[in-house]
Short mmCIF file of C-alpha atoms in Angstrom, two decimals:
data_model
loop_
_atom_site.label_atom_id
_atom_site.label_comp_id
_atom_site.label_asym_id
_atom_site.label_seq_id
_atom_site.Cartn_x
_atom_site.Cartn_y
_atom_site.Cartn_z
CA MET A 1 41.76 -12.70 5.38
CA SER A 2 43.75 -9.46 5.24
CA SER A 3 42.82 -6.27 7.07
CA THR A 4 41.48 -4.96 3.76
CA LEU A 5 37.94 -6.20 3.16
CA LYS A 6 36.53 -6.55 -0.34
CA ILE A 7 32.73 -6.33 -0.48
CA SER A 8 31.08 -6.96 -3.86
CA LEU A 9 27.61 -5.66 -4.65
CA ALA A 10 25.65 -8.01 -6.93
CA GLN A 11 23.00 -5.75 -8.45
CA LEU A 12 21.22 -8.44 -10.44
CA ASN A 13 17.83 -9.04 -12.03
CA PHE A 14 15.91 -11.90 -10.42
CA THR A 15 12.56 -13.38 -11.44
CA VAL A 16 9.72 -13.94 -8.98
CA GLY A 17 9.12 -17.64 -8.37
CA ALA A 18 12.04 -18.83 -10.51
CA ILE A 19 13.93 -20.24 -7.54
CA GLY A 20 16.05 -22.63 -9.60
CA GLU A 21 17.04 -19.94 -12.11
CA ASN A 22 17.72 -17.44 -9.34
CA LYS A 23 19.85 -19.96 -7.47
CA ASP A 24 21.88 -20.66 -10.61
CA LYS A 25 22.39 -16.93 -11.12
CA ILE A 26 23.69 -16.64 -7.56
CA LEU A 27 26.00 -19.64 -8.01
CA ASN A 28 27.38 -18.23 -11.27
CA ALA A 29 28.10 -14.92 -9.55
CA ILE A 30 29.88 -16.70 -6.68
CA GLN A 31 32.08 -18.53 -9.17
CA ALA A 32 32.82 -15.36 -11.15
CA HIS A 33 33.73 -13.34 -8.05
CA ALA A 34 35.57 -15.89 -5.95
CA ASP A 35 38.31 -13.36 -5.21
CA THR A 36 36.06 -11.12 -3.11
CA ASP A 37 35.51 -11.47 0.64
CA LEU A 38 31.77 -10.79 0.84
CA LEU A 39 29.33 -11.00 -2.07
CA ILE A 40 25.93 -9.42 -1.38
CA PHE A 41 22.70 -10.07 -3.29
CA PRO A 42 19.46 -8.03 -3.06
CA GLU A 43 16.42 -8.50 -0.81
CA LEU A 44 14.63 -11.84 -1.34
CA ALA A 45 16.95 -12.55 -4.26
CA LEU A 46 16.23 -16.26 -4.10
CA THR A 47 12.48 -15.91 -4.68
CA GLY A 48 12.41 -12.57 -6.43
CA TYR A 49 10.50 -9.60 -5.04
CA PRO A 50 7.63 -9.30 -4.29
CA PRO A 51 6.58 -12.97 -4.11
CA GLU A 52 3.11 -11.96 -2.84
CA ASP A 53 0.82 -14.94 -2.11
CA LEU A 54 3.43 -17.44 -3.25
CA LEU A 55 4.51 -17.02 0.37
CA TYR A 56 1.44 -19.01 1.43
CA ARG A 57 2.66 -22.14 -0.42
CA PRO A 58 4.51 -24.69 1.75
CA ASP A 59 6.33 -26.07 -1.29
CA LEU A 60 7.95 -22.67 -1.85
CA TYR A 61 9.94 -23.10 1.37
CA GLN A 62 11.01 -26.60 0.39
CA ALA A 63 12.48 -25.21 -2.84
CA VAL A 64 14.13 -22.36 -0.91
CA ALA A 65 15.74 -24.75 1.59
CA SER A 66 17.13 -26.93 -1.19
CA ALA A 67 18.55 -23.91 -3.02
CA LEU A 68 20.15 -22.55 0.16
CA ASP A 69 21.91 -25.87 0.71
CA GLU A 70 23.48 -25.60 -2.76
CA ILE A 71 24.48 -21.99 -2.17
CA ALA A 72 26.07 -22.81 1.18
CA ALA A 73 28.03 -25.67 -0.39
CA ALA A 74 29.43 -23.27 -3.00
CA THR A 75 30.88 -20.88 -0.43
CA ASP A 76 34.50 -21.38 0.48
CA SER A 77 36.76 -18.37 0.81
CA VAL A 78 33.97 -16.01 -0.23
CA ALA A 79 31.13 -15.18 2.16
CA VAL A 80 27.73 -14.73 0.52
CA ALA A 81 24.73 -12.71 1.75
CA VAL A 82 21.41 -13.84 0.24
CA GLY A 83 17.85 -12.70 0.91
CA TYR A 84 15.12 -15.34 1.24
CA PRO A 85 11.81 -15.99 3.03
CA GLN A 86 12.17 -18.04 6.21
CA THR A 87 9.40 -19.94 8.01
CA ASP A 88 8.96 -22.03 11.13
CA GLY A 89 5.74 -23.50 9.75
CA HIS A 90 3.61 -20.77 11.28
CA LYS A 91 5.36 -17.44 10.94
CA VAL A 92 7.31 -16.09 7.96
CA TRP A 93 10.24 -13.67 8.07
CA ASN A 94 11.93 -11.59 5.40
CA THR A 95 15.44 -12.86 6.04
CA LEU A 96 19.03 -12.19 5.09
CA GLY A 97 21.42 -15.09 5.53
CA VAL A 98 25.22 -15.06 5.35
CA PHE A 99 26.93 -18.26 4.20
CA HIS A 100 30.65 -18.97 4.51
CA GLN A 101 32.81 -22.08 4.23
CA GLY A 102 29.83 -24.32 3.64
CA ARG A 103 27.56 -23.17 6.45
CA GLN A 104 25.26 -20.34 7.47
CA ILE A 105 27.12 -18.02 9.83
CA ALA A 106 24.51 -15.28 10.34
CA THR A 107 20.76 -14.77 10.08
CA TYR A 108 18.89 -11.47 10.21
CA GLN A 109 15.13 -10.91 10.07
CA LYS A 110 13.79 -7.61 8.75
CA GLN A 111 12.51 -5.42 11.58
CA THR A 112 10.61 -2.65 9.77
CA LEU A 113 7.90 -3.95 7.44
CA PRO A 114 6.47 -1.51 4.86
CA ASN A 115 2.73 -1.60 4.35
CA TYR A 116 1.90 1.24 1.97
CA GLY A 117 1.82 1.86 -1.76
CA VAL A 118 3.02 -1.27 -3.57
CA PHE A 119 4.12 -2.91 -0.30
CA ASP A 120 2.01 -5.45 1.64
CA GLU A 121 4.70 -6.96 3.85
CA LYS A 122 2.57 -7.06 7.01
CA ARG A 123 0.19 -9.37 5.13
CA TYR A 124 2.95 -11.98 5.02
CA PHE A 125 5.86 -11.32 7.33
CA THR A 126 6.48 -11.16 11.05
CA PRO A 127 8.91 -8.38 12.02
CA GLY A 128 12.29 -9.38 13.38
CA GLU A 129 13.04 -8.42 16.97
CA SER A 130 16.81 -8.05 17.16
CA SER A 131 19.92 -6.91 15.35
CA THR A 132 22.51 -9.22 13.87
CA VAL A 133 26.20 -8.41 13.68
CA PHE A 134 28.65 -10.99 12.33
CA ASN A 135 32.41 -11.21 12.16
CA LEU A 136 34.28 -11.48 8.89
CA GLY A 137 38.00 -11.50 9.57
CA GLU A 138 38.74 -8.39 11.62
CA HIS A 139 35.49 -6.69 10.61
CA ARG A 140 32.13 -6.59 12.39
CA ILE A 141 29.25 -6.18 9.97
CA GLY A 142 25.68 -5.17 10.83
CA MET A 143 22.78 -6.39 8.68
CA LEU A 144 19.71 -4.44 7.51
CA ILE A 145 16.95 -4.99 4.97
CA CYS A 146 15.50 -2.13 2.90
CA GLU A 147 12.78 -0.40 4.98
CA ASP A 148 14.99 -0.77 8.06
CA LEU A 149 16.98 2.15 6.68
CA TRP A 150 13.92 4.41 6.55
CA ASP A 151 13.61 4.02 10.33
CA GLU A 152 16.41 5.35 12.55
CA MET A 153 16.34 2.52 15.09
CA PRO A 154 17.55 -0.64 13.24
CA ALA A 155 20.81 1.02 12.15
CA LYS A 156 21.29 2.46 15.64
CA ARG A 157 20.76 -0.97 17.21
CA ALA A 158 23.30 -2.50 14.83
CA ARG A 159 25.85 0.14 15.80
CA GLU A 160 25.17 -0.45 19.50
CA ALA A 161 25.70 -4.17 18.88
CA GLY A 162 29.20 -3.40 17.64
CA ALA A 163 28.83 -3.00 13.87
CA GLN A 164 31.71 -1.27 12.09
CA ILE A 165 30.13 -1.53 8.63
CA LEU A 166 26.43 -1.62 7.75
CA ILE A 167 25.13 -3.67 4.84
CA SER A 168 21.58 -3.39 3.54
CA VAL A 169 19.88 -5.58 0.94
CA ASN A 170 17.00 -3.91 -0.84
CA ALA A 171 14.11 -4.14 -3.29
CA SER A 172 13.46 -0.41 -3.45
CA PRO A 173 11.14 0.56 -6.33
CA PHE A 174 11.75 3.30 -8.83
CA GLU A 175 9.60 6.36 -9.14
CA GLU A 176 10.23 9.76 -10.64
CA TYR A 177 12.43 11.97 -8.42
CA LYS A 178 12.87 9.23 -5.78
CA TYR A 179 16.63 8.69 -6.05
CA PRO A 180 17.65 11.95 -4.31
CA GLN A 181 15.19 11.22 -1.50
CA ARG A 182 16.58 7.70 -1.11
CA LEU A 183 20.15 8.97 -1.04
CA GLN A 184 19.24 11.55 1.60
CA VAL A 185 17.92 8.76 3.86
CA LEU A 186 21.06 6.67 3.38
CA ARG A 187 23.30 9.62 4.17
CA ALA A 188 21.34 10.34 7.34
CA ARG A 189 21.90 6.77 8.63
CA CYS A 190 25.64 7.01 7.94
CA GLN A 191 26.00 10.39 9.62
CA GLU A 192 23.88 9.45 12.65
CA ASN A 193 25.93 6.34 13.32
CA HIS A 194 29.34 7.38 11.92
CA LEU A 195 29.40 4.14 9.94
CA PRO A 196 29.85 3.32 6.25
CA LEU A 197 26.95 1.68 4.42
CA VAL A 198 26.83 -0.87 1.60
CA TYR A 199 23.43 -0.60 -0.11
CA VAL A 200 22.59 -3.34 -2.65
CA ASN A 201 19.37 -2.80 -4.60
CA LEU A 202 17.45 -5.10 -6.91
CA VAL A 203 17.22 -4.24 -10.60
CA GLY A 204 14.46 -5.30 -12.99
CA GLY A 205 10.77 -5.11 -13.76
CA GLN A 206 8.10 -7.09 -11.91
CA ASP A 207 4.58 -6.49 -13.24
CA GLU A 208 3.86 -2.87 -12.26
CA VAL A 209 6.98 -2.34 -10.13
CA ILE A 210 10.38 -1.26 -11.45
CA PHE A 211 13.55 -1.77 -9.41
CA ASP A 212 16.18 0.66 -10.61
CA GLY A 213 19.39 -0.64 -9.07
CA ASN A 214 21.47 2.47 -8.27
CA SER A 215 23.25 0.52 -5.53
CA VAL A 216 25.77 2.59 -3.60
CA VAL A 217 28.48 2.49 -0.98
CA LEU A 218 28.69 5.50 1.34
CA ASN A 219 31.45 6.38 3.77
CA GLU A 220 30.75 7.30 7.38
CA GLU A 221 30.20 10.96 6.42
CA GLY A 222 27.56 9.95 3.89
CA ASP A 223 29.68 10.62 0.79
CA VAL A 224 29.17 8.25 -2.14
CA ALA A 225 32.27 6.09 -2.60
CA LEU A 226 30.89 3.68 -5.21
CA HIS A 227 27.84 3.87 -7.46
CA LEU A 228 26.36 1.10 -9.61
CA PRO A 229 24.38 1.81 -12.81
CA HIS A 230 20.76 2.87 -13.19
CA CYS A 231 18.47 0.11 -14.49
CA GLU A 232 21.32 -2.24 -15.45
CA GLU A 233 22.83 -5.37 -13.95
CA ALA A 234 26.30 -4.93 -12.51
CA VAL A 235 28.67 -6.38 -9.93
CA MET A 236 31.19 -3.96 -8.42
CA THR A 237 33.56 -4.16 -5.46
CA ALA A 238 34.22 -1.74 -2.62
CA HIS A 239 37.47 -1.90 -0.64
CA PHE A 240 37.44 -1.27 3.11
CA ASP A 241 40.43 -0.56 5.32
CA GLY A 242 38.76 -0.91 8.69
CA LYS A 243 35.82 1.50 8.58
CA HIS A 244 37.41 3.50 5.79
CA VAL A 245 36.11 2.81 2.28
CA ARG A 246 38.20 3.78 -0.72
CA MET A 247 36.58 6.37 -2.98
CA GLN A 248 36.12 5.38 -6.63
CA PRO A 249 35.24 7.47 -9.73
CA LEU A 250 31.49 8.03 -9.98
CA PRO A 251 29.40 7.93 -13.16
CA ALA A 252 27.34 10.94 -14.20
CA ASN A 253 23.77 10.67 -12.98
CA PRO A 254 21.19 10.50 -15.82
CA ASP A 255 18.75 13.40 -15.96
CA ASN A 256 15.11 12.85 -15.04
CA GLU A 257 13.85 12.11 -18.55
CA ALA A 258 16.73 9.73 -19.28
CA SER A 259 16.30 7.78 -16.04
CA LEU A 260 12.54 7.58 -16.54
CA TYR A 261 12.83 6.40 -20.13
CA GLN A 262 15.39 3.74 -19.19
CA ALA A 263 13.12 2.51 -16.40
CA LEU A 264 10.17 2.13 -18.78
CA VAL A 265 12.32 0.24 -21.28
CA LEU A 266 13.45 -2.12 -18.51
CA ALA A 267 9.88 -2.68 -17.31
CA LEU A 268 8.61 -3.51 -20.78
CA ARG A 269 11.52 -5.79 -21.64
CA ASP A 270 11.25 -7.75 -18.40
CA TYR A 271 7.47 -8.17 -18.64
CA VAL A 272 7.83 -9.60 -22.14
CA GLU A 273 10.88 -11.77 -21.42
CA LYS A 274 9.86 -13.08 -18.00
CA ASN A 275 6.40 -14.04 -19.29
CA GLY A 276 7.75 -15.72 -22.42
CA PHE A 277 6.14 -13.61 -25.15
CA PRO A 278 7.90 -13.92 -28.52
CA SER A 279 6.93 -10.44 -29.69
CA VAL A 280 4.62 -7.47 -29.16
CA LEU A 281 2.14 -5.58 -31.31
CA LEU A 282 0.25 -2.34 -30.94
CA GLY A 283 -2.17 -0.09 -32.75
CA LEU A 284 -0.24 2.85 -34.20
CA SER A 285 -2.53 5.84 -34.72
CA GLY A 286 -0.19 8.63 -35.73
CA GLY A 287 -0.70 10.18 -32.29
CA ILE A 288 1.88 10.79 -29.62
CA ASP A 289 0.85 8.08 -27.12
CA SER A 290 1.17 5.17 -29.54
CA ALA A 291 4.31 6.76 -31.02
CA LEU A 292 6.06 6.82 -27.64
CA THR A 293 4.86 3.27 -26.91
CA LEU A 294 6.31 2.07 -30.21
CA ALA A 295 9.65 3.73 -29.51
CA LEU A 296 9.80 2.11 -26.07
CA ALA A 297 8.95 -1.30 -27.53
CA VAL A 298 11.64 -1.13 -30.21
CA ASP A 299 14.24 0.09 -27.72
CA ALA A 300 13.28 -2.69 -25.29
CA LEU A 301 13.03 -5.63 -27.69
CA GLY A 302 14.52 -4.69 -31.05
CA PRO A 303 12.52 -3.91 -34.21
CA GLU A 304 12.28 -7.54 -35.31
CA ARG A 305 10.02 -8.33 -32.34
CA VAL A 306 7.66 -5.37 -32.74
CA ARG A 307 4.65 -5.04 -35.07
CA ALA A 308 2.68 -1.82 -35.49
CA VAL A 309 -0.76 -1.85 -37.08
CA MET A 310 -2.36 1.30 -38.47
CA MET A 311 -6.17 0.91 -38.62
CA PRO A 312 -7.60 3.98 -40.35
CA TYR A 313 -11.24 4.97 -40.65
CA ARG A 314 -12.89 7.84 -42.53
CA TYR A 315 -11.93 10.31 -39.77
CA THR A 316 -8.25 9.37 -39.82
CA ALA A 317 -6.16 12.20 -41.26
CA ASP A 318 -3.77 11.40 -44.09
CA ILE A 319 -0.92 12.91 -42.08
CA SER A 320 -1.61 10.38 -39.30
CA ILE A 321 -0.95 7.53 -41.73
CA GLU A 322 2.10 9.31 -43.13
CA ASP A 323 3.58 9.90 -39.68
CA ALA A 324 2.93 6.33 -38.54
CA ARG A 325 4.62 4.97 -41.66
CA GLN A 326 7.55 7.37 -41.27
CA GLN A 327 8.10 6.34 -37.66
CA SER A 328 8.08 2.64 -38.51
CA GLU A 329 10.58 3.24 -41.31
CA TRP A 330 12.87 5.05 -38.89
CA LEU A 331 12.62 2.36 -36.21
CA GLY A 332 12.61 -0.63 -38.57
CA ASN A 333 9.60 -2.48 -37.14
CA GLN A 334 6.94 -4.31 -39.14
CA PHE A 335 4.15 -1.96 -40.20
CA ASP A 336 0.69 -2.93 -41.49
CA VAL A 337 -2.29 -0.88 -42.61
CA VAL A 338 -5.72 -2.45 -42.14
CA ALA A 339 -8.74 -0.27 -42.97
CA ILE A 340 -11.58 -0.81 -40.50
CA GLU A 341 -14.40 0.80 -42.51
CA PRO A 342 -15.89 -2.56 -43.65
CA MET A 343 -15.98 -3.80 -40.04
CA VAL A 344 -17.50 -0.62 -38.64
CA GLU A 345 -20.13 -0.39 -41.38
CA SER A 346 -21.07 -4.04 -40.85
CA PHE A 347 -21.59 -3.41 -37.15
CA LEU A 348 -23.64 -0.29 -37.82
CA GLU A 349 -25.81 -2.15 -40.31
CA THR A 350 -26.38 -4.98 -37.85
CA LEU A 351 -27.23 -2.57 -35.05
CA ALA A 352 -29.43 -0.25 -37.12
CA PRO A 353 -32.73 -2.04 -36.28
CA LEU A 354 -31.81 -1.87 -32.59
CA PHE A 355 -30.87 1.83 -32.77
CA VAL A 356 -34.13 3.05 -34.31
CA ASP A 357 -35.10 6.58 -33.18
CA THR A 358 -31.70 7.24 -31.55
CA GLN A 359 -29.09 9.86 -32.35
CA ARG A 360 -25.43 9.20 -33.12
CA ASP A 361 -23.24 9.61 -30.05
CA THR A 362 -20.13 8.11 -28.53
CA THR A 363 -21.56 4.63 -29.16
CA GLU A 364 -20.63 4.89 -32.82
CA GLU A 365 -17.24 6.37 -31.94
CA ASN A 366 -16.50 3.52 -29.56
CA LEU A 367 -17.37 0.95 -32.22
CA GLN A 368 -14.32 2.14 -34.14
CA ALA A 369 -12.06 1.58 -31.15
CA ARG A 370 -13.61 -1.83 -30.49
CA CYS A 371 -13.10 -2.94 -34.08
CA ARG A 372 -9.44 -2.01 -33.72
CA GLY A 373 -9.23 -3.92 -30.45
CA THR A 374 -10.74 -7.01 -32.08
CA LEU A 375 -8.18 -6.90 -34.90
CA LEU A 376 -5.27 -6.59 -32.49
CA MET A 377 -6.51 -9.44 -30.30
CA ALA A 378 -6.97 -11.65 -33.38
CA LEU A 379 -3.36 -11.02 -34.37
CA SER A 380 -2.31 -11.73 -30.79
CA ASN A 381 -4.15 -15.05 -30.77
CA LYS A 382 -2.72 -16.07 -34.13
CA TYR A 383 0.92 -15.17 -33.51
CA GLY A 384 1.22 -15.25 -29.71
CA SER A 385 2.25 -11.59 -29.54
CA LEU A 386 1.54 -9.46 -26.50
CA VAL A 387 -0.73 -6.50 -27.30
CA LEU A 388 0.54 -3.24 -25.83
CA THR A 389 -2.10 -0.68 -24.90
CA THR A 390 -1.13 2.93 -25.43
CA GLY A 391 -3.25 4.95 -22.98
CA ASN A 392 -1.66 7.52 -20.67
CA LYS A 393 -2.46 8.39 -17.05
CA SER A 394 -4.42 11.55 -17.90
CA GLU A 395 -6.82 9.65 -20.15
CA LEU A 396 -7.18 6.71 -17.77
CA ALA A 397 -7.85 9.09 -14.89
CA VAL A 398 -10.91 10.64 -16.53
CA GLY A 399 -12.05 7.66 -18.59
CA TYR A 400 -11.09 9.14 -21.96
CA CYS A 401 -10.60 5.64 -23.35
CA THR A 402 -12.77 2.75 -24.56
CA LEU A 403 -13.22 -0.50 -22.69
CA TYR A 404 -12.57 -3.46 -25.02
CA GLY A 405 -11.30 -0.95 -27.58
CA ASP A 406 -8.07 1.00 -27.14
CA MET A 407 -7.84 -0.54 -23.64
CA CYS A 408 -7.46 -4.04 -25.16
CA GLY A 409 -4.11 -5.59 -24.37
CA GLY A 410 -1.88 -7.20 -21.81
CA PHE A 411 0.62 -4.51 -20.86
CA ALA A 412 0.32 -0.72 -20.72
CA PRO A 413 3.82 0.82 -20.83
CA ILE A 414 2.76 4.47 -20.40
CA LYS A 415 -0.32 4.08 -18.19
CA ASP A 416 1.31 5.99 -15.32
CA LEU A 417 2.61 8.85 -17.49
CA PRO A 418 0.57 12.06 -17.41
CA LYS A 419 0.12 13.50 -20.90
CA SER A 420 2.57 16.32 -20.19
CA LEU A 421 5.21 13.71 -19.34
CA VAL A 422 4.43 11.82 -22.56
CA TYR A 423 5.43 14.95 -24.47
CA ARG A 424 8.63 15.38 -22.46
CA LEU A 425 9.72 11.77 -22.95
CA SER A 426 8.91 11.87 -26.66
CA SER A 427 11.11 14.92 -27.09
CA TYR A 428 13.84 13.25 -25.00
CA ARG A 429 13.74 10.11 -27.16
CA ASN A 430 14.32 12.19 -30.26
CA THR A 431 17.57 13.50 -28.77
CA LEU A 432 18.91 9.94 -29.07
CA GLY A 433 18.08 9.71 -32.77
CA PRO A 434 15.05 9.99 -35.08
CA ALA A 435 12.19 8.08 -33.47
CA ILE A 436 9.00 10.18 -33.41
CA PRO A 437 8.09 12.60 -36.21
CA GLU A 438 8.09 16.17 -34.94
CA ARG A 439 4.60 16.72 -36.30
CA VAL A 440 3.31 14.01 -33.96
CA ILE A 441 4.63 16.01 -31.02
CA THR A 442 3.38 19.41 -32.17
CA ARG A 443 -0.09 18.48 -33.53
CA PRO A 444 -3.13 19.05 -31.27
CA PRO A 445 -4.01 15.63 -29.81
CA SER A 446 -7.09 13.90 -31.24
CA ALA A 447 -8.75 10.49 -30.91
CA GLU A 448 -9.90 10.88 -34.56
CA LEU A 449 -13.23 9.18 -33.86
CA ALA A 450 -15.32 12.04 -35.25
CA PRO A 451 -14.87 14.85 -37.81
CA ASP A 452 -12.35 17.53 -36.75
CA GLN A 453 -12.22 16.05 -33.24
CA LYS A 454 -9.74 17.40 -30.68
CA ASP A 455 -9.11 16.11 -27.15
CA GLN A 456 -9.69 19.61 -25.80
CA ASP A 457 -13.27 19.50 -27.10
CA SER A 458 -13.99 17.12 -24.20
CA LEU A 459 -11.23 17.83 -21.69
CA PRO A 460 -9.46 20.82 -20.16
CA PRO A 461 -5.99 21.58 -21.58
CA TYR A 462 -3.70 18.76 -20.50
CA GLU A 463 -1.38 21.01 -18.52
CA ILE A 464 -4.37 21.98 -16.33
CA LEU A 465 -5.91 18.51 -16.28
CA ASP A 466 -2.64 16.91 -15.16
CA GLU A 467 -2.25 19.36 -12.28
CA ILE A 468 -5.80 18.73 -11.05
CA ILE A 469 -5.28 14.95 -11.31
CA ASP A 470 -2.03 15.26 -9.37
CA GLY A 471 -3.70 17.36 -6.69
CA TYR A 472 -6.77 15.19 -6.22
CA ALA A 473 -5.55 11.65 -6.97
CA GLU A 474 -1.93 11.87 -5.82
CA ARG A 475 -1.98 14.47 -3.03
CA ASP A 476 -5.58 14.08 -1.75
CA LEU A 477 -6.44 17.77 -2.13
CA SER A 478 -10.07 18.82 -1.79
CA VAL A 479 -12.20 20.90 -4.14
CA SER A 480 -11.60 23.96 -1.98
CA ASP A 481 -7.84 23.30 -1.92
CA LEU A 482 -7.71 23.16 -5.71
CA VAL A 483 -9.91 26.22 -6.17
CA ALA A 484 -7.71 28.12 -3.71
CA ALA A 485 -4.73 27.13 -5.86
CA GLY A 486 -6.31 28.99 -8.76
CA TYR A 487 -8.23 26.36 -10.73
CA ASP A 488 -11.74 27.00 -12.00
CA GLU A 489 -14.25 25.42 -9.62
CA THR A 490 -16.47 24.02 -12.37
CA VAL A 491 -13.49 22.40 -14.07
CA VAL A 492 -12.25 20.97 -10.76
CA ARG A 493 -15.63 19.43 -9.96
CA ASP A 494 -15.98 17.98 -13.45
CA VAL A 495 -12.53 16.38 -13.34
CA ILE A 496 -13.05 14.90 -9.87
CA ARG A 497 -16.40 13.50 -10.93
CA LEU A 498 -14.80 11.88 -13.97
CA ILE A 499 -11.91 10.42 -11.95
CA ASP A 500 -14.11 8.62 -9.46
CA ARG A 501 -16.79 7.67 -11.97
CA ASN A 502 -14.23 5.79 -14.06
CA GLU A 503 -12.75 3.57 -11.37
CA TYR A 504 -14.56 0.62 -13.00
CA LYS A 505 -12.69 1.23 -16.26
CA ARG A 506 -9.28 1.45 -14.65
CA ARG A 507 -9.93 -1.74 -12.71
CA GLN A 508 -10.24 -3.58 -16.03
CA GLY A 509 -7.14 -2.04 -17.60
CA ALA A 510 -3.89 -3.83 -18.33
CA VAL A 511 -1.05 -3.80 -15.83
CA GLY A 512 1.68 -1.24 -16.46
CA PRO A 513 4.74 0.21 -14.72
CA LYS A 514 4.45 2.62 -11.80
CA VAL A 515 6.65 5.70 -12.13
CA THR A 516 4.76 8.46 -10.27
CA ARG A 517 4.16 9.09 -6.59
CA ARG A 518 0.80 7.31 -6.69
CA ASN A 519 -0.46 5.18 -9.54
CA PHE A 520 -4.01 3.99 -10.15
CA ASN A 521 -3.36 0.37 -9.18
CA LYS A 522 -1.91 -0.70 -5.84
CA ASP A 523 -1.13 2.83 -4.72
CA ARG A 524 -4.73 4.08 -4.91
CA ARG A 525 -7.32 1.46 -4.01
CA TYR A 526 -10.67 3.18 -4.32
CA PRO A 527 -14.00 1.32 -4.27
CA ILE A 528 -15.90 1.16 -7.55
CA THR A 529 -19.23 1.52 -5.77
CA ASN A 530 -18.59 4.81 -3.99
CA ARG A 531 -20.90 7.69 -3.12
CA PHE A 532 -18.36 9.73 -1.21
CA THR A 533 -17.58 11.74 -4.34
CA ARG A 534 -21.21 12.87 -4.45
CA HIS A 535 -20.86 14.08 -0.84
CA LEU A 536 -17.55 15.73 -1.68
CA LEU A 537 -18.96 17.61 -4.66
CA GLU A 538 -22.16 18.63 -2.88
CA SER A 539 -20.35 20.05 0.14
#
């Protein structure tokens, strides 16, 4: 091996539990990049991340051991770093192994285990207790795994153990505005230790988590020498002369809307592909939420795998049907119109004897949504398509949605997007080509479940609602904090009451990708039966 070291970053998309497929993907990459010196794969690449309670299955480790034997046998001149779970029969470690010339030459166990947000690593793993530095030719390489970088000590220990280059394998999730924060942490570790860093991140969607890639190599001053793409698979090579890494041309970073849209497309595509659905379908209302969902679906899967169903009732405006049809013509997806009036009237007739001496209320409105949900689920059963729900974070927060109606479905692509962000992404998508009719973006939002209905008849303006939701649900601000920030106290109390009252609805909603600081699934685990809100609002 020459004094120049070639390290290749394999930013690849692995599938949780698909150990055989993941192993084959690793072997194919080894064969394709046999001219490199060290080929690095992401955290827990062999099992996919996060494997969750699969880690309790003894047969998982048998499959891992068999796959590692094949990987080791495939290494000759190239050294390979692979993440996998390791067990002694009692404890489990999040491990990075290095294989070279047919054997394992280094083993490192993750020291810093995250246990917040989407992470539950302390539920499964035992923390490692020591650093690992291995020799590759004339180079001494220190090993880290993801959260180790967010703590100063593991990198420092690796340097003290003689590391000249740091490598870190990662499964670091995407969220809006996170990349600059992540890069700041990586730079700090380089500058503190005067060492270059090779950071290999996972890419792909896994249920509600998106891994965005954006793998990087930084020099010892913390400058980016190599940058891999956002939300795409790629293998790229960095060249080291001792500790010095050669600088390479860097791609332009996508703006916030572009990176967010690409992440949502990746999440939707991977959920459909990795779960084996042939196609998707959704209810297209002529409103902005379903319009953005349709655009995401077509961009993720192609128009031939997407079906949009317009289900008008007497309160549906003609322009809603026109806009839905126009959008489907632009995008090229299948478009159906199924009037629900016969279904709704049949339900009302059946229920009339049971509703004697009652007034019309949201019950009758919700029947419309539930008829639509029944139609979509029937199509799903018949054709095997995945139903996409189209609710946004603002509506889910306050319960402005119907259980077993518009909440019917198996994946919710925009469930973590506040309404204000839905508008921004819709406008962004139109910069790429005609996708969403402008009238859909500019019209006042309406559920169209009653005559002349507008969302703002029941809710504060979305720009205010989203800020209160962010303050209370994402930043844990109190009533007094929000009032001091300038929001009307009555509105604040009403919104908080709605948020906590509707935990039961959100608990029954479809899974969807996390993109904000705190989503309503794993990030925020509130009890359904909960009287603290009453105390909060009475204080």
